[in-house]
PDB file of C-alpha atoms in Angstrom:
ATOM      1  CA  GLN I   1       8.277 -30.053 -12.492  1.00 86.00           C
ATOM      2  CA  VAL I   2      10.110 -27.193 -10.797  1.00 91.00           C
ATOM      3  CA  GLN I   3      10.664 -27.312  -7.054  1.00 94.00           C
ATOM      4  CA  LEU I   4      12.432 -25.113  -4.525  1.00 97.00           C
ATOM      5  CA  ARG I   5      14.240 -26.610  -1.559  1.00 96.00           C
ATOM      6  CA  ALA I   6      15.275 -24.374   1.325  1.00 96.00           C
ATOM      7  CA  SER I   7      17.933 -25.293   3.861  1.00 96.00           C
ATOM      8  CA  GLY I   8      20.167 -23.791   6.504  1.00 97.00           C
ATOM      9  CA  GLY I   9      17.743 -22.999   9.288  1.00 97.00           C
ATOM     10  CA  GLY I  10      18.435 -23.847  12.896  1.00 97.00           C
ATOM     11  CA  LEU I  11      18.876 -22.582  16.416  1.00 98.00           C
ATOM     12  CA  VAL I  12      21.249 -19.697  17.040  1.00 98.00           C
ATOM     13  CA  GLN I  13      21.897 -17.297  19.888  1.00 98.00           C
ATOM     14  CA  ALA I  14      21.091 -13.625  19.575  1.00 98.00           C
ATOM     15  CA  GLY I  15      23.877 -11.833  17.758  1.00 98.00           C
ATOM     16  CA  GLY I  16      24.772 -14.921  15.789  1.00 98.00           C
ATOM     17  CA  SER I  17      24.605 -15.665  12.079  1.00 98.00           C
ATOM     18  CA  LEU I  18      22.986 -18.158   9.750  1.00 98.00           C
ATOM     19  CA  ARG I  19      23.036 -18.643   6.007  1.00 98.00           C
ATOM     20  CA  LEU I  20      19.980 -19.928   4.235  1.00 98.00           C
ATOM     21  CA  SER I  21      20.065 -21.497   0.798  1.00 98.00           C
ATOM     22  CA  CYS I  22      17.262 -22.247  -1.627  1.00 98.00           C
ATOM     23  CA  ALA I  23      17.904 -24.269  -4.751  1.00 97.00           C
ATOM     24  CA  ALA I  24      15.512 -24.717  -7.640  1.00 96.00           C
ATOM     25  CA  SER I  25      15.415 -28.115  -9.284  1.00 93.00           C
ATOM     26  CA  GLY I  26      14.017 -29.301 -12.582  1.00 91.00           C
ATOM     27  CA  VAL I  27      14.623 -28.214 -16.142  1.00 91.00           C
ATOM     28  CA  ILE I  28      14.801 -24.427 -15.832  1.00 92.00           C
ATOM     29  CA  PHE I  29      15.571 -21.954 -18.547  1.00 93.00           C
ATOM     30  CA  SER I  30      15.218 -18.782 -16.508  1.00 93.00           C
ATOM     31  CA  ILE I  31      13.927 -17.307 -13.268  1.00 96.00           C
ATOM     32  CA  ASP I  32      12.993 -13.689 -12.742  1.00 96.00           C
ATOM     33  CA  ALA I  33      13.039 -12.447  -9.147  1.00 97.00           C
ATOM     34  CA  MET I  34      13.812 -14.689  -6.191  1.00 98.00           C
ATOM     35  CA  GLY I  35      13.015 -13.777  -2.637  1.00 98.00           C
ATOM     36  CA  TRP I  36      12.843 -14.711   0.990  1.00 98.00           C
ATOM     37  CA  TYR I  37       9.776 -14.396   3.164  1.00 98.00           C
ATOM     38  CA  ARG I  38       9.194 -15.264   6.778  1.00 98.00           C
ATOM     39  CA  GLN I  39       6.233 -16.070   8.948  1.00 98.00           C
ATOM     40  CA  ALA I  40       6.390 -15.819  12.711  1.00 96.00           C
ATOM     41  CA  PRO I  41       3.799 -17.547  14.927  1.00 91.00           C
ATOM     42  CA  GLY I  42       0.525 -15.667  14.830  1.00 94.00           C
ATOM     43  CA  LYS I  43       1.721 -13.267  12.155  1.00 96.00           C
ATOM     44  CA  GLN I  44       1.289 -12.932   8.429  1.00 97.00           C
ATOM     45  CA  ARG I  45       3.962 -13.974   6.006  1.00 97.00           C
ATOM     46  CA  GLU I  46       6.143 -11.007   5.072  1.00 97.00           C
ATOM     47  CA  LEU I  47       8.673 -10.271   2.382  1.00 98.00           C
ATOM     48  CA  ILE I  48      12.106  -9.639   3.840  1.00 97.00           C
ATOM     49  CA  ALA I  49      14.331  -9.552   0.762  1.00 98.00           C
ATOM     50  CA  ASN I  50      14.245 -10.152  -2.948  1.00 98.00           C
ATOM     51  CA  ILE I  51      16.675 -10.039  -5.841  1.00 98.00           C
ATOM     52  CA  THR I  52      16.142  -9.756  -9.579  1.00 97.00           C
ATOM     53  CA  ASN I  53      17.987 -11.884 -12.115  1.00 94.00           C
ATOM     54  CA  GLY I  54      20.090  -8.797 -12.765  1.00 94.00           C
ATOM     55  CA  GLY I  55      21.106  -8.546  -9.140  1.00 95.00           C
ATOM     56  CA  SER I  56      18.985  -5.633  -7.915  1.00 97.00           C
ATOM     57  CA  THR I  57      17.979  -6.123  -4.298  1.00 98.00           C
ATOM     58  CA  ASN I  58      15.256  -4.943  -1.991  1.00 98.00           C
ATOM     59  CA  TYR I  59      15.018  -5.372   1.789  1.00 98.00           C
ATOM     60  CA  ALA I  60      12.435  -4.918   4.481  1.00 98.00           C
ATOM     61  CA  ASP I  61      13.377  -2.173   6.910  1.00 98.00           C
ATOM     62  CA  SER I  62      13.533  -4.694   9.747  1.00 97.00           C
ATOM     63  CA  VAL I  63      16.489  -6.532   8.190  1.00 98.00           C
ATOM     64  CA  LYS I  64      18.369  -3.784   6.355  1.00 98.00           C
ATOM     65  CA  GLY I  65      22.021  -3.741   7.280  1.00 97.00           C
ATOM     66  CA  ARG I  66      21.845  -7.202   8.864  1.00 98.00           C
ATOM     67  CA  PHE I  67      20.690  -9.533   6.086  1.00 98.00           C
ATOM     68  CA  THR I  68      22.157  -9.914   2.612  1.00 98.00           C
ATOM     69  CA  ILE I  69      20.443 -11.675  -0.271  1.00 98.00           C
ATOM     70  CA  SER I  70      22.408 -13.052  -3.206  1.00 98.00           C
ATOM     71  CA  ARG I  71      21.901 -15.548  -5.992  1.00 97.00           C
ATOM     72  CA  ASP I  72      23.826 -17.826  -8.290  1.00 97.00           C
ATOM     73  CA  ASN I  73      21.954 -17.876 -11.588  1.00 95.00           C
ATOM     74  CA  ALA I  74      23.994 -20.771 -12.926  1.00 95.00           C
ATOM     75  CA  LYS I  75      22.863 -22.887  -9.970  1.00 96.00           C
ATOM     76  CA  ASN I  76      19.346 -21.417  -9.763  1.00 96.00           C
ATOM     77  CA  THR I  77      20.022 -20.806  -6.095  1.00 97.00           C
ATOM     78  CA  VAL I  78      19.279 -17.889  -3.806  1.00 98.00           C
ATOM     79  CA  TYR I  79      20.994 -17.266  -0.478  1.00 98.00           C
ATOM     80  CA  LEU I  80      20.221 -15.233   2.603  1.00 98.00           C
ATOM     81  CA  GLN I  81      23.096 -14.322   4.889  1.00 98.00           C
ATOM     82  CA  MET I  82      21.656 -13.326   8.244  1.00 98.00           C
ATOM     83  CA  ASN I  83      23.903 -11.522  10.730  1.00 98.00           C
ATOM     84  CA  SER I  84      23.252  -9.913  14.102  1.00 98.00           C
ATOM     85  CA  LEU I  85      20.215 -12.089  14.567  1.00 98.00           C
ATOM     86  CA  LYS I  86      17.582 -11.051  17.081  1.00 98.00           C
ATOM     87  CA  PRO I  87      14.910 -13.088  18.874  1.00 97.00           C
ATOM     88  CA  GLU I  88      12.289 -11.305  16.775  1.00 97.00           C
ATOM     89  CA  ASP I  89      13.840 -12.866  13.655  1.00 98.00           C
ATOM     90  CA  THR I  90      12.483 -16.217  14.833  1.00 98.00           C
ATOM     91  CA  ALA I  91      10.195 -17.524  12.100  1.00 98.00           C
ATOM     92  CA  VAL I  92       9.768 -20.038   9.340  1.00 98.00           C
ATOM     93  CA  TYR I  93      11.635 -18.715   6.325  1.00 98.00           C
ATOM     94  CA  TYR I  94      10.336 -19.401   2.840  1.00 98.00           C
ATOM     95  CA  CYS I  95      11.916 -18.811  -0.525  1.00 98.00           C
ATOM     96  CA  LYS I  96      10.013 -17.947  -3.666  1.00 98.00           C
ATOM     97  CA  ALA I  97      10.851 -17.771  -7.333  1.00 97.00           C
ATOM     98  CA  ASP I  98       8.868 -15.656  -9.777  1.00 96.00           C
ATOM     99  CA  ASN I  99       8.181 -16.342 -13.427  1.00 94.00           C
ATOM    100  CA  VAL I 100      10.064 -19.608 -13.718  1.00 94.00           C
ATOM    101  CA  ARG I 101      10.410 -20.803 -17.304  1.00 93.00           C
ATOM    102  CA  GLY I 102      10.698 -24.558 -17.493  1.00 90.00           C
ATOM    103  CA  LYS I 103      11.002 -26.909 -20.421  1.00 86.00           C
ATOM    104  CA  ILE I 104       7.261 -27.006 -21.062  1.00 87.00           C
ATOM    105  CA  HIS I 105       5.561 -24.824 -18.497  1.00 90.00           C
ATOM    106  CA  ARG I 106       5.957 -21.368 -17.096  1.00 90.00           C
ATOM    107  CA  TYR I 107       5.306 -21.003 -13.376  1.00 91.00           C
ATOM    108  CA  LEU I 108       4.274 -17.599 -12.090  1.00 93.00           C
ATOM    109  CA  GLU I 109       5.291 -18.448  -8.520  1.00 96.00           C
ATOM    110  CA  VAL I 110       7.116 -21.358  -6.961  1.00 96.00           C
ATOM    111  CA  TRP I 111       7.463 -21.608  -3.178  1.00 97.00           C
ATOM    112  CA  GLY I 112       9.939 -23.566  -1.125  1.00 96.00           C
ATOM    113  CA  GLN I 113       8.900 -25.680   1.838  1.00 94.00           C
ATOM    114  CA  GLY I 114      10.183 -23.374   4.578  1.00 94.00           C
ATOM    115  CA  THR I 115      13.016 -23.681   7.038  1.00 97.00           C
ATOM    116  CA  LEU I 116      12.758 -22.790  10.721  1.00 98.00           C
ATOM    117  CA  VAL I 117      15.060 -20.193  12.236  1.00 98.00           C
ATOM    118  CA  THR I 118      15.012 -19.867  16.013  1.00 98.00           C
ATOM    119  CA  VAL I 119      16.984 -17.115  17.736  1.00 98.00           C
ATOM    120  CA  SER I 120      17.394 -17.483  21.481  1.00 97.00           C
ATOM    121  CA  SER I 121      17.935 -14.528  23.777  1.00 93.00           C
TER     122      SER I 121
END
């Protein structure tokens, strides 16, 4: 069974930085895109960044220039470097992997458990 485990969340002051990691476990042959989403209290979950297995990236306008997504295909891990954090970045951050090919099954989507990021003003 394939699972994603996110880590790296925490409490940081405005202007600070955090780095999130999300590692996929299980027998994995390949993963297509990987991405980060966030959900603030009372709001819908939104895509903030994703990256293809070839390294092409896409960012939400709200995080462009501040957040950087990267991945290590050998480790089946995606990262999110978050700089210049603002109070409005406070949310639970989720990672997602698309089209995960395992030993027996193919998973169209696999979600991580979420990690809380709190930015104080």
